[in-house]
Amino acid sequence: MVAIIILAFFGVILLFAGIFDMRKSIMPIGVLAILMALVFTLQDIDGLFNDYTNMFLFDTFARAFTVVCLVSTLLIFLLGGEFLKDDIHHKGDKYALMLFALCGAITMLSAQNLLMIFLGIEILSIPLYILAGSQKDDMHSNEAGMKYFLMGAFATGILLFGMAMIYGATGQIQLSAIWTNVIADSYNHNLMNVGIIMLIVAFCFKISAAPFHFWSPDVYDGTPTLFTSFMATVVKTAAFATFFKLFLTCFTEIGGQWTTIIAVIAALSMVLANVTAIYQRSFKRMMAYSSISHAGYLLLALISLNFKEGQSAILLYLAAYSMATIAAFTVFTMIQQQTGRSDFEVFNGLGKRKRLLAVTMTIAMLSLAGIPLTAGFFGKYYLFSIAIHQYMPLVIIAILNSAISIYYYFRVIVAMWFKESEHHAISLETSPIYSMVAIVTSMAIIVIGILPSIVIELFW
Amino acid sequence: MTEVLKHVSIDYYIYLSTILFCIGVMGVLIRRNAIIVLMCVELMLNSVNLLFAAFSAYRGDANGQLFVFFIMVVAAAEVAVGLAILVMMYRNTKSVDVSLLDKLKH
């Protein structure tokens, strides 16, 4: 809770810093805000707000995922120092909007109430609609903003309808009270079923799982790359963790009714996304499909119906996924800014010219593909091992799909190390910030890959 | 007021809201004019408001009505951002037709 107050306060300060022409100090202020929020999150100083636990409880679950979101945003802020360098007029606004979105993410993660979940989702989404369309003269960014907005508003409508049905079925909006009604079997079954299905549809829109994923390749592609990496990491983490928490707090006892739907959605997401990703020519679209397939793997945690094991599994998976995605986007942003292109050929011969970046990209791709000794391997391993007792065939599909995904992740690696660069003999310039973020993320991937328990033992 | 409400069965409120919600969903999916799509989104949210208010009255519980206020506030914020994006799009394309937005499909 203290973290939210700090982030909102500094968000407002950044807006003023934008007005009063303090361009140089905007990024450091943002970084300072996140570091302070991180300290308060890790220290667990929350005695101030113990009276509101029916609405909002900053428990271990919320703290763990908040840390993932904060670290991702911190790295994205550092990248922003370079990415938004030429943005004279709106730099402060963009940082402020990211901080506000982060407040929404933390609200969602600590919500104890359907109302707070709804508010959190909206506080997270509304700033992102603006960020997606923030390049005002670029048609692609316009299109991404409009599509993201329409999709988001539509999903919100469905989410609310689901919540209204749950409220109608149980008469409660508090998660623990809904759970009490569910185990006492004192609810209206028809309304409850409609409500659960609507909630699944809405959350699948938000985490972009197939068949509700159609918006995400376009939005990821059109959005300025810095904000794409924010969407792919922070939004995914917050939305998925909330989805997991809501369903496994309230509806575990009637799991038989909805796990089949989730299983079908998971299988569809994995198969569709991995097969489509092979045919992509743009790196950003490939990353969008990759993020859809990761949503599919993550849904295995819901099917396991095991809150205790599931939360550590998704924490590890999301931490690994966020680090790898940020590492990949760091390298890609740097190349895209200097060449202005986003196809796979830009990576040709990178291994010879910029060894550090090529190594970072390789580690990121290996981790996303789930190769041992990287963080992604243990993420997948824990996730598959908790789901294997419930849905054996689905885990087999997931393993086969990880094999398919190796094909398109390795395309980037092959291009970097084994292909000669044809077009641009121009030398790429690496700024120290990019190198720093690249080193930090690749170190994180390898450390988590060797000692996965440190992430989990930090909280549980 | 609650007495008047209770002369009508709760089922009818559910049917009415569901029909309104479906009209909103169909509008979002079918219409190509961005302003009408926005109106349809509002229709979806308002049908939910009606449903919350009805459930709230029938159960004699204030939480549902509380929810309605928050939905109205958020809907206003959302529309403000949505209209801004719409204006930005209109400046570039001189149109509010969402089917023009297909530049990202290769």
Short mmCIF file of C-alpha atoms in Angstrom, two decimals, chain A residues 93-94 96-105 108 118-134 144-146 148-154 156 206 230-231 235, chain B residues 41-42 45 70-85:
data_model
loop_
_atom_site.label_atom_id
_atom_site.label_comp_id
_atom_site.label_asym_id
_atom_site.label_seq_id
_atom_site.Cartn_x
_atom_site.Cartn_y
_atom_site.Cartn_z
CA ASP A 93 3.80 12.28 -19.19
CA LYS A 94 4.95 8.93 -20.50
CA ALA A 96 4.05 9.28 -15.20
CA LEU A 97 1.57 7.12 -17.12
CA MET A 98 3.76 4.07 -16.61
CA LEU A 99 3.87 4.78 -12.87
CA PHE A 100 0.08 5.15 -12.76
CA ALA A 101 -0.32 1.87 -14.64
CA LEU A 102 1.95 0.27 -12.07
CA CYS A 103 -0.36 1.53 -9.29
CA GLY A 104 -3.19 -0.29 -11.05
CA ALA A 105 -1.12 -3.46 -11.24
CA MET A 108 -5.10 -5.72 -8.73
CA PHE A 118 -12.12 -4.14 -11.51
CA LEU A 119 -10.62 -0.82 -10.43
CA GLY A 120 -7.08 -2.23 -10.64
CA ILE A 121 -7.62 -3.54 -14.16
CA GLU A 122 -8.95 -0.17 -15.28
CA ILE A 123 -6.17 1.85 -13.63
CA LEU A 124 -3.70 -0.45 -15.37
CA SER A 125 -5.42 -0.33 -18.76
CA ILE A 126 -6.39 3.31 -19.23
CA PRO A 127 -2.81 4.71 -19.14
CA LEU A 128 -1.79 1.93 -21.52
CA TYR A 129 -4.37 2.94 -24.13
CA ILE A 130 -2.68 6.33 -24.18
CA LEU A 131 0.83 4.88 -24.29
CA ALA A 132 -0.09 2.54 -27.15
CA GLY A 133 -1.22 5.52 -29.22
CA SER A 134 1.46 7.87 -27.99
CA ALA A 144 -2.57 0.12 -32.05
CA GLY A 145 -4.08 2.64 -29.62
CA MET A 146 -7.54 2.41 -31.13
CA TYR A 148 -6.20 -1.73 -27.76
CA PHE A 149 -8.80 0.69 -26.48
CA LEU A 150 -11.76 -0.97 -28.21
CA MET A 151 -10.62 -4.42 -27.18
CA GLY A 152 -9.95 -3.31 -23.62
CA ALA A 153 -13.30 -1.57 -23.21
CA PHE A 154 -15.09 -4.58 -24.67
CA THR A 156 -14.13 -4.65 -19.38
CA LYS A 206 -6.49 -9.40 -20.92
CA PHE A 230 5.89 -2.85 -20.66
CA MET A 231 2.74 -4.54 -21.97
CA VAL A 235 0.56 -6.20 -17.76
CA VAL B 41 -19.54 -0.19 -25.12
CA GLU B 42 -21.43 2.28 -22.94
CA LEU B 45 -21.57 -1.07 -19.12
CA PHE B 70 -17.44 3.05 -9.51
CA ILE B 71 -18.49 1.69 -12.91
CA MET B 72 -19.91 5.09 -13.85
CA VAL B 73 -16.72 6.90 -12.83
CA VAL B 74 -14.46 4.47 -14.67
CA ALA B 75 -16.69 4.51 -17.77
CA ALA B 76 -16.37 8.30 -17.90
CA ALA B 77 -12.57 8.12 -17.66
CA GLU B 78 -12.47 5.43 -20.30
CA VAL B 79 -14.62 7.38 -22.73
CA ALA B 80 -12.46 10.48 -22.24
CA VAL B 81 -9.39 8.52 -23.33
CA GLY B 82 -11.32 6.76 -26.08
CA LEU B 83 -12.57 10.00 -27.60
CA ALA B 84 -9.04 11.45 -27.48
CA ILE B 85 -7.73 8.45 -29.41
#
